[in-house]
Coordinates of C-alpha atoms and ligand atoms in Angstrom, one line a residue:
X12 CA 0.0 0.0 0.0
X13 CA 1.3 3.3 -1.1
X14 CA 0.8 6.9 -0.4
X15 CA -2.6 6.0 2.0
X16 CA -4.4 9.7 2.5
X17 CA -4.4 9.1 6.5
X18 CA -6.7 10.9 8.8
X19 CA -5.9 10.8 12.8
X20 CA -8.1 12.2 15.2
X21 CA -6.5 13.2 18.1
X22 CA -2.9 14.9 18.7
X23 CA -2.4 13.4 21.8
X24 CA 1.0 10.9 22.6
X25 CA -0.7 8.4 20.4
X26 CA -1.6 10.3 17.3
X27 CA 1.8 12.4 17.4
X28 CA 3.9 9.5 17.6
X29 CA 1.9 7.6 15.0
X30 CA 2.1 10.8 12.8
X31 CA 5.7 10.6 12.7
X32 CA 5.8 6.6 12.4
X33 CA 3.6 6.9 9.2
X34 CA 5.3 9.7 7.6
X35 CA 8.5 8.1 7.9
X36 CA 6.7 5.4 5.5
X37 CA 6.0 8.3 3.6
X38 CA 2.1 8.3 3.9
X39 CA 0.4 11.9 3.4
X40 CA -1.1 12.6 7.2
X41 CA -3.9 15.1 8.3
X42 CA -4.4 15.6 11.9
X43 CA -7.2 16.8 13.8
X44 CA -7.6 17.8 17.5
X45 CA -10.5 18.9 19.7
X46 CA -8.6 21.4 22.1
X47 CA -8.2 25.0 20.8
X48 CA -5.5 25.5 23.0
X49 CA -3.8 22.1 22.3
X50 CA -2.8 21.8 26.1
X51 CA -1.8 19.3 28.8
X52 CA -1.1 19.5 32.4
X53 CA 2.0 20.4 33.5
X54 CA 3.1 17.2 35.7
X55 CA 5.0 14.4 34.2
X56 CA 5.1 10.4 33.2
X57 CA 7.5 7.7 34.0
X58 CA 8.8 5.4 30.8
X59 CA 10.2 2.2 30.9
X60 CA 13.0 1.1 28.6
X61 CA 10.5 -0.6 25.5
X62 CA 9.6 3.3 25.5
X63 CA 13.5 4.5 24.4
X64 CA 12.9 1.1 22.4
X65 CA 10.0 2.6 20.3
X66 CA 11.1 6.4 20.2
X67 CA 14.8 5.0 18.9
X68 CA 12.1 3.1 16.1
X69 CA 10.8 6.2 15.6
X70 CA 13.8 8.0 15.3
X71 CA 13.1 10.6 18.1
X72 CA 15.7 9.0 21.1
X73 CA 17.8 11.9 20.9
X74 CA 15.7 15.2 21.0
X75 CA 13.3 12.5 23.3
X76 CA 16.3 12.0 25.4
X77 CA 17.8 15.4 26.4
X78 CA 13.8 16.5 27.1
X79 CA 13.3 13.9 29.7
X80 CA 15.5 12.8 33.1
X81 CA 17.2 9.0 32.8
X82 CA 17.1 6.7 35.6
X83 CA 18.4 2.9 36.3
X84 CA 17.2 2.3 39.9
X85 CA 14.1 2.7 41.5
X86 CA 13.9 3.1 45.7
X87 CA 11.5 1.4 47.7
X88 CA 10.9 3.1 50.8
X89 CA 8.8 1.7 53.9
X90 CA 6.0 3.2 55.2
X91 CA 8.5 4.6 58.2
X92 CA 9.6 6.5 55.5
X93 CA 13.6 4.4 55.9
X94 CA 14.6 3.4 52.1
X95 CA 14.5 -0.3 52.0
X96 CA 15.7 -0.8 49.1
X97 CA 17.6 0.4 46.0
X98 CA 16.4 -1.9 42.8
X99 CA 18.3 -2.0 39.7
X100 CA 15.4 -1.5 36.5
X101 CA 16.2 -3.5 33.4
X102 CA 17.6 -2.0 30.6
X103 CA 17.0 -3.2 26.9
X104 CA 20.5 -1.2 25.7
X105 CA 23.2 -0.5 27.7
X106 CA 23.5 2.7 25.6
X107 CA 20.4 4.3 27.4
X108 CA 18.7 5.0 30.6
X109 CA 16.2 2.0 31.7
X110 CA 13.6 4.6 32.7
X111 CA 12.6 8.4 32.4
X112 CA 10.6 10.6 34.1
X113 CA 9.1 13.5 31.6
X114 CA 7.0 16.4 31.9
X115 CA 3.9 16.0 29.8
X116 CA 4.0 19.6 28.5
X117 CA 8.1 18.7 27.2
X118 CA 7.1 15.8 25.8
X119 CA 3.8 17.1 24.4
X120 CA 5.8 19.9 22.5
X121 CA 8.7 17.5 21.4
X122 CA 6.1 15.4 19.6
X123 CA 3.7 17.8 18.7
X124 CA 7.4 19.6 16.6
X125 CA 8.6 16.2 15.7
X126 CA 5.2 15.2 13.6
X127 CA 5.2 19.0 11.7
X128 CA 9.1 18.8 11.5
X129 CA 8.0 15.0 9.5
X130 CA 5.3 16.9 7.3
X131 CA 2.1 15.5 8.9
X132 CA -0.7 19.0 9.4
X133 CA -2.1 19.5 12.8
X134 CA -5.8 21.6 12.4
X135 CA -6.3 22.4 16.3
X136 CA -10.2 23.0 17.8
X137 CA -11.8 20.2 15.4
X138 CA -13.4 17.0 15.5
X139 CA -15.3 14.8 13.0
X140 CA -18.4 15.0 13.1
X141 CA -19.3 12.3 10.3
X142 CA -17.1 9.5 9.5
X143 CA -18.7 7.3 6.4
X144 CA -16.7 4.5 4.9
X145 CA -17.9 3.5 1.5
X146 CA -15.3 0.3 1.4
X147 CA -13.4 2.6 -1.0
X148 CA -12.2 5.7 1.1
X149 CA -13.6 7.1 4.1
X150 CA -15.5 10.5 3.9
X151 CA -15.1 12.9 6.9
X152 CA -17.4 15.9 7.4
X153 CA -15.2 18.0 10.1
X154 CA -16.6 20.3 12.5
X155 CA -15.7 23.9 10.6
X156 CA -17.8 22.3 7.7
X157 CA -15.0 21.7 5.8
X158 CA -14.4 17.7 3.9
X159 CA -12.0 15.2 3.5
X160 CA -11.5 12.0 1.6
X161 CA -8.8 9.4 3.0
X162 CA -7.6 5.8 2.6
X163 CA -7.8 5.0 6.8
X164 CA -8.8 7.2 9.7
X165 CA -6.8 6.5 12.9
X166 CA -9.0 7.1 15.8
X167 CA -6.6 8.4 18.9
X168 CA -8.7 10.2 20.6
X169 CA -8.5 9.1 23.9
X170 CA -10.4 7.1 27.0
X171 CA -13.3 8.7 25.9
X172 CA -12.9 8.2 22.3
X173 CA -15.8 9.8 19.7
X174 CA -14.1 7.7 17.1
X175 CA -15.0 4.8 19.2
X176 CA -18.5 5.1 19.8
X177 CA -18.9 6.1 16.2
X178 CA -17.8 2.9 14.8
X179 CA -18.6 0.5 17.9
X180 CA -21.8 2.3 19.4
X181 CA -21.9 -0.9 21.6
X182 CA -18.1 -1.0 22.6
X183 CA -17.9 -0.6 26.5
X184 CA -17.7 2.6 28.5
X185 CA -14.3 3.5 30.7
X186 CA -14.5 2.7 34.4
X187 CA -14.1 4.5 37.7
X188 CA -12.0 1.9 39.1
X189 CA -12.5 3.6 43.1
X190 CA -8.6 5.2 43.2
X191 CA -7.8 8.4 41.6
X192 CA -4.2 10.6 41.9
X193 CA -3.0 13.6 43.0
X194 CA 0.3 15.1 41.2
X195 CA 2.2 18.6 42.2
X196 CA 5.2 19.5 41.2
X197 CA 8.7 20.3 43.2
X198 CA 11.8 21.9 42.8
X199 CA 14.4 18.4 42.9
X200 CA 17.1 18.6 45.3
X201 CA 20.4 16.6 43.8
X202 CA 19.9 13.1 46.1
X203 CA 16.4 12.3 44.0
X204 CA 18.0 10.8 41.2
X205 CA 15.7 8.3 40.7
X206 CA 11.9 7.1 40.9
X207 CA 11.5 7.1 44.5
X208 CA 8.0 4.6 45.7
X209 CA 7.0 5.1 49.4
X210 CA 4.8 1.9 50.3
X211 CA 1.6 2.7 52.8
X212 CA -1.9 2.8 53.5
X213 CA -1.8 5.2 50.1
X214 CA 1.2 4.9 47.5
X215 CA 3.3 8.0 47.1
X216 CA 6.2 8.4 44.7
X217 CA 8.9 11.4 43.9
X218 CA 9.4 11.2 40.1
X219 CA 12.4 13.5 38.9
X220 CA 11.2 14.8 35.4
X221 CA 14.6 17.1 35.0
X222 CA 17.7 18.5 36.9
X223 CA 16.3 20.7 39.3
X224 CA 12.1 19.3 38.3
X225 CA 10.5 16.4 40.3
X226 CA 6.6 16.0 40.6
X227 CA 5.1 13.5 43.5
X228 CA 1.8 11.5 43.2
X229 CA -0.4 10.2 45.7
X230 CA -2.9 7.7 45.2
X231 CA -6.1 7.8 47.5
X232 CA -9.2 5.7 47.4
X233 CA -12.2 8.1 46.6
X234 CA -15.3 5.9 47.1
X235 CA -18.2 6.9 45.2
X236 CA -15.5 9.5 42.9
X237 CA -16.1 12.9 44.9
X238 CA -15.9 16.1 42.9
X239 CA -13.1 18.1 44.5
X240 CA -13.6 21.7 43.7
X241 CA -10.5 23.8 42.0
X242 CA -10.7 26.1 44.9
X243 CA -9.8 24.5 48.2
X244 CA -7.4 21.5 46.0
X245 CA -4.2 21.8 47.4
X246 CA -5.8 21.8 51.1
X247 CA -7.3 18.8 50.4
X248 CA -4.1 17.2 48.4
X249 CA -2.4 18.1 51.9
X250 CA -5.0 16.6 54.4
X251 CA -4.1 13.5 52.3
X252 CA -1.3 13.3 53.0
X253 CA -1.7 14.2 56.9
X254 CA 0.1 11.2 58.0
X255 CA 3.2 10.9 55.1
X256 CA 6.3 9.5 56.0
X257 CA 9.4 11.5 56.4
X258 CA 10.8 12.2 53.5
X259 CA 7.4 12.9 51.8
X260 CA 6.2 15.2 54.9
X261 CA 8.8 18.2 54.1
X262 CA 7.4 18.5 50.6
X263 CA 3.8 19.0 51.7
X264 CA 4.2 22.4 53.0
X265 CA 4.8 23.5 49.7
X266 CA 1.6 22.3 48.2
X267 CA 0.2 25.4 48.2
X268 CA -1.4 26.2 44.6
X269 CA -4.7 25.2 43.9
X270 CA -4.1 25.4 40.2
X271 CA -0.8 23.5 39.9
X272 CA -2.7 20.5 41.8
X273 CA -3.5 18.0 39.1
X274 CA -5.9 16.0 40.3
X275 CA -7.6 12.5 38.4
X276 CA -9.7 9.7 38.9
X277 CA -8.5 6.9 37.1
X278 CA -9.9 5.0 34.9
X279 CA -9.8 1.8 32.9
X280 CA -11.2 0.5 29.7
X281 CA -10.1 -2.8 27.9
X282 CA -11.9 -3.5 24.2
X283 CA -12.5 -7.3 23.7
X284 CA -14.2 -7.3 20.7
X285 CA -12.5 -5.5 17.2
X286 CA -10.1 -2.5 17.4
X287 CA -11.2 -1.7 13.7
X288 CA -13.7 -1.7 11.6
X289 CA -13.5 -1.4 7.7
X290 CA -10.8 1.4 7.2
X291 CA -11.2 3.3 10.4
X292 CA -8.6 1.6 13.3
X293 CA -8.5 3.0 17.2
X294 CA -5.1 3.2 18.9
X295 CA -4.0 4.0 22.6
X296 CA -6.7 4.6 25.1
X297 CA -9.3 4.6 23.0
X298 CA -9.1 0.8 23.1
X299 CA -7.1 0.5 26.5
X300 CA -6.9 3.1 29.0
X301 CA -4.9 1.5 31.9
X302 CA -4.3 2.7 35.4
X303 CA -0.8 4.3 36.4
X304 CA 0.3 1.6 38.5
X305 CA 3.0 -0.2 36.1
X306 CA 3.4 3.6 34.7
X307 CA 3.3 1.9 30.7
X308 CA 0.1 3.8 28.9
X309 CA 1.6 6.2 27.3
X310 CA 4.4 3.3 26.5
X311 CA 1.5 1.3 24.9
X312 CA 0.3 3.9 22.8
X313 CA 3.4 5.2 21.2
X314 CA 3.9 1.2 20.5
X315 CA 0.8 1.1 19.2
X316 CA 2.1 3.6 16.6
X317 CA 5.3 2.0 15.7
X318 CA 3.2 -1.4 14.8
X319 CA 0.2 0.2 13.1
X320 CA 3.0 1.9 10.3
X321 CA 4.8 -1.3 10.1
X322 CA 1.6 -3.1 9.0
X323 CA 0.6 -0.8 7.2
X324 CA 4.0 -0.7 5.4
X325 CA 4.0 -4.6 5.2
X326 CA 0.0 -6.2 4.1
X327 CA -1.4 -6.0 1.2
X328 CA -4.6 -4.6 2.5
X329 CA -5.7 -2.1 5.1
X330 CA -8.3 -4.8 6.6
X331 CA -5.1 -7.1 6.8
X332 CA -2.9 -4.7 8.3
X333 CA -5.4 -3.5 11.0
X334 CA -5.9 -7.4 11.5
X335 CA -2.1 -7.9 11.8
X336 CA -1.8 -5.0 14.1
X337 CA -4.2 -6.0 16.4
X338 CA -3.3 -9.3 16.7
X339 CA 0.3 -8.1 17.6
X340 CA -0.8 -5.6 20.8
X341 CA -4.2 -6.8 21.7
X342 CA -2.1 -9.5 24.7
X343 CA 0.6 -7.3 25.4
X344 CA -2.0 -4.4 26.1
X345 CA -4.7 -6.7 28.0
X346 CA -1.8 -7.4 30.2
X347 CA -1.0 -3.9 31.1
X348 CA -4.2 -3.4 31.8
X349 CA -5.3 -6.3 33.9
X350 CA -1.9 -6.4 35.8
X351 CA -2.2 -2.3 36.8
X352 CA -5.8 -2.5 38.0
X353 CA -5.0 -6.1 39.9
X354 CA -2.3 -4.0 41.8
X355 CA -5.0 -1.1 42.1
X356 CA -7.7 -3.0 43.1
X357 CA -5.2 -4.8 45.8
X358 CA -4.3 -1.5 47.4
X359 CA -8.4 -1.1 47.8
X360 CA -8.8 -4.2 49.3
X361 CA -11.4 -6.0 46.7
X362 CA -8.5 -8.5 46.4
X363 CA -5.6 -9.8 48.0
X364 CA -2.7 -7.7 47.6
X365 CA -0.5 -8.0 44.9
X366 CA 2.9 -8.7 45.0
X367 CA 4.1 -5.1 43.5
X368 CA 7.4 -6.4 42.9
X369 CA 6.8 -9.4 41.1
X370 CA 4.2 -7.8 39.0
X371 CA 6.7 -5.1 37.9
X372 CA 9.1 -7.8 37.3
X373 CA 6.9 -9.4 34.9
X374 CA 6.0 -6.0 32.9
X375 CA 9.3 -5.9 32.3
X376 CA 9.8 -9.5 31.0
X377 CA 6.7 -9.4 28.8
X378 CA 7.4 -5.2 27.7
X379 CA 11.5 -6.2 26.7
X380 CA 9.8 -8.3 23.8
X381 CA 9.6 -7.0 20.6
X382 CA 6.5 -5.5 19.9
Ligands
FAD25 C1 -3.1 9.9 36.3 C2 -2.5 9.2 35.2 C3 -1.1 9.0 35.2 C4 -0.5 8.4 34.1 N1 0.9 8.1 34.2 C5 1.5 7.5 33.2 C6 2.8 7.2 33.3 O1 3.5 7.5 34.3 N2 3.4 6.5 32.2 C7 2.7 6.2 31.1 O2 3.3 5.6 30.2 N3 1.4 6.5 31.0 C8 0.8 7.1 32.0 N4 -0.6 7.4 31.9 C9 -1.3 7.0 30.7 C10 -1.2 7.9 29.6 O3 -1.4 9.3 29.9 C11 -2.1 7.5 28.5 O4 -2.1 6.1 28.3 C12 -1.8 8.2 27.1 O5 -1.9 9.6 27.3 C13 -2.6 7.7 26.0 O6 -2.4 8.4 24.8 P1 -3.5 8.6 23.7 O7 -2.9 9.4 22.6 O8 -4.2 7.3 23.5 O9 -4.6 9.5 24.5 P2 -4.5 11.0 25.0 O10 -3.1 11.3 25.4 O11 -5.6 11.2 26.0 O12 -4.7 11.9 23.7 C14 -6.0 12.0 23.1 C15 -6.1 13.3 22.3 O13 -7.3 13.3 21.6 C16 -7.9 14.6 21.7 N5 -9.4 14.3 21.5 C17 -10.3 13.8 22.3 N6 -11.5 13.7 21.7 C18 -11.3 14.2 20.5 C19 -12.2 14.3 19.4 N7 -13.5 13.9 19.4 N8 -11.7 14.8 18.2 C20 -10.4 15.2 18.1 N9 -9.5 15.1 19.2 C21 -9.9 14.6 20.3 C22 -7.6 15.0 23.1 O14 -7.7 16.4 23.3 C23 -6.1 14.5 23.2 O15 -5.2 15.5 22.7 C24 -1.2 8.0 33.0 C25 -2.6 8.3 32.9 C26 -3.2 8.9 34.0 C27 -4.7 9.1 33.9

């Protein structure tokens, strides 16, 4: 298949990243995205060492690289707030870091320059309001009026995907899972030099995104998902975190901005059923929106990418290459999925614990396999 007219909805980590993977097999790519303002929140994300995998595939490690702060050990500290332990991470090459903590907003604007910089357009503050596929091309009627005819339409739009309830009016709807997170940033003093997991009654981590940047989470169980107002958030992020170990408890003096509290109830969706359907495919959380808890969403996603361009590069059909893609992330990405919300579900007591430590230790057997 050459020069497909590609259409992806959503300019988030997954449509960037597989705006780049498909221009770099030299497809023509139009991008549309429903923010205006094309924002995210200014915390971070953790990455594991598949994600240098997929951005070297890509051809971004470099510019992905110096945006983002390298780690090879994570610290596991007891609830006493003593470090128990100083884990080695795997690495998949000994040339790069096995983990890296990012700020969304760097690695937003990295891959929202990287896709332009490869020749795919980005129209911000539009969605698709009509998607008909005739077998032939798909017709899209966008949201300012205008048209557009295309080969495929990528849906990436996210856990609460329009694409996906376009083509799958029946597909199910994301979860509450009963936990949601609370994220501030911090100035990072020189000894945090790695992810840094405090184990208690709620999990807390310190996640250095750059030399002198770090942002903490804290994960609570809100039954019945309160609405926290804006005004009042970083008092409440604070009463949280009223009995934090030391270590933890010097930082929460400084959460003192409501607005720079990010606060999110997590969610989970898994897709059983098909990921496409005639020439439109959905990618990323649209088909499985994970919680945090093995930190690899975003990893899935921007795999997702590098697989859909290689099959779309390699069949002879886009119904075979949307097959073929599937069928090469639909276990990896149930896995995430189940094996996150196991260790959430745990922590809320509606199952026995699970062993944090061996599950991580799987994610990283099953994630160093080629995708
Ligand atoms: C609290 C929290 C912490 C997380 N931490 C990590 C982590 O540490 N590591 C990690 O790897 N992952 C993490 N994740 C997961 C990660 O954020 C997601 O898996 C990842 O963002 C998915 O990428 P995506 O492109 O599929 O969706 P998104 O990043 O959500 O992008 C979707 C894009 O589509 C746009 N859009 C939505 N609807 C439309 C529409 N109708 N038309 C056009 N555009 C539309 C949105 O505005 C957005 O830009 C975390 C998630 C949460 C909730």
């Amino acid at each position: 298949m050459k020069d497909l007219r590609v259409l992806i909805i959503g300019a988030g980590i997954g449509g960037l990243t597989s705006a780049v993977a498909l221009r770099r097999k030299g497809f023509q790519v139009d991008m549309i995205e429903k923010d205006p303002e094309w924002n995210v929140y200014g915390v971070g994300i953790i990455q594991q060492a598949n994600v240098v995998r997929a951005m070297a595939q890509l051809d971004l490690l470099e510019g992905y690289l110096d945006s983002a702060f390298g780690f090879d050990f994570v610290e596991v500290f007891a609830p006493t707030g003593q470090c128990v332990a100083r884990v080695p991470v795997q690495k998949l090459d000994d040339r790069y870091p096995a983990n890296v903590g990012i700020s969304r907003r760097t690695l937003h604007e990295f891959l929202g320059e990287s896709a332009k910089k490869a020749g795919a357009t980005i129209r911000l503050g539009i969605t698709a309001d009509a998607i008909h596929d005739d077998g032939n091309e798909v017709s899209v009627r966008f949201s300012d009026g205008s048209e557009g005819a295309y080969d495929i339409v990528i849906g990436a739009d996210g856990v609460y995907s329009k694409t996906r309830s376009q083509i799958f009016p029946d597909a199910p709807k994301p979860q509450f899972v009963g936990q949601s997170v609370w994220r501030y940033n911090f100035e990072k003093p020189a000894d945090v030099d790695c992810l840094r997991s405090y184990e208690g009654s709620i999990g807390i981590g310190l996640v250095p995104l750059a030399d002198t940047l770090m942002y903490m989470f804290v994960t609570t169980p809100e039954p019945g998902n309160p609405r926290y107002p804006r005004e009042g958030l970083a008092q409440a992020m604070r009463a949280k975190l009223a009995d934090a170990p030391p270590g933890i408890r010097e930082y929460v003096g400084q959460i003192t901005d409501d607005d720079e509290v990010v606060y999110k109830p997590l969610e989970r969706i898994f897709v059983e059923g098909r990921w496409h359907k005639g020439r439109v495919v959905l990618i990323g959380d649209a088909v499985h929106a994970t919680t945090p808890h093995l930190g690899q969403g975003a990893g899935m996603a921007i795999e997702d990418s590098v697989v859909l361009a290689e099959t779309l590069e390699h069949e002879t059909s886009v119904e075979k290459a949307f097959a073929a893609f599937q069928a090469r992330r639909f276990e990896r990405c149930k896995f995430i999925v189940e094996t996150s919300v196991a260790i959430c579900e745990g922590q809320l007591g509606l199952r026995p614990p699970a062993n944090q430590a061996e599950a991580m230790h799987k994610m990283f057997a099953v994630t160093a396999q080629p995708i």
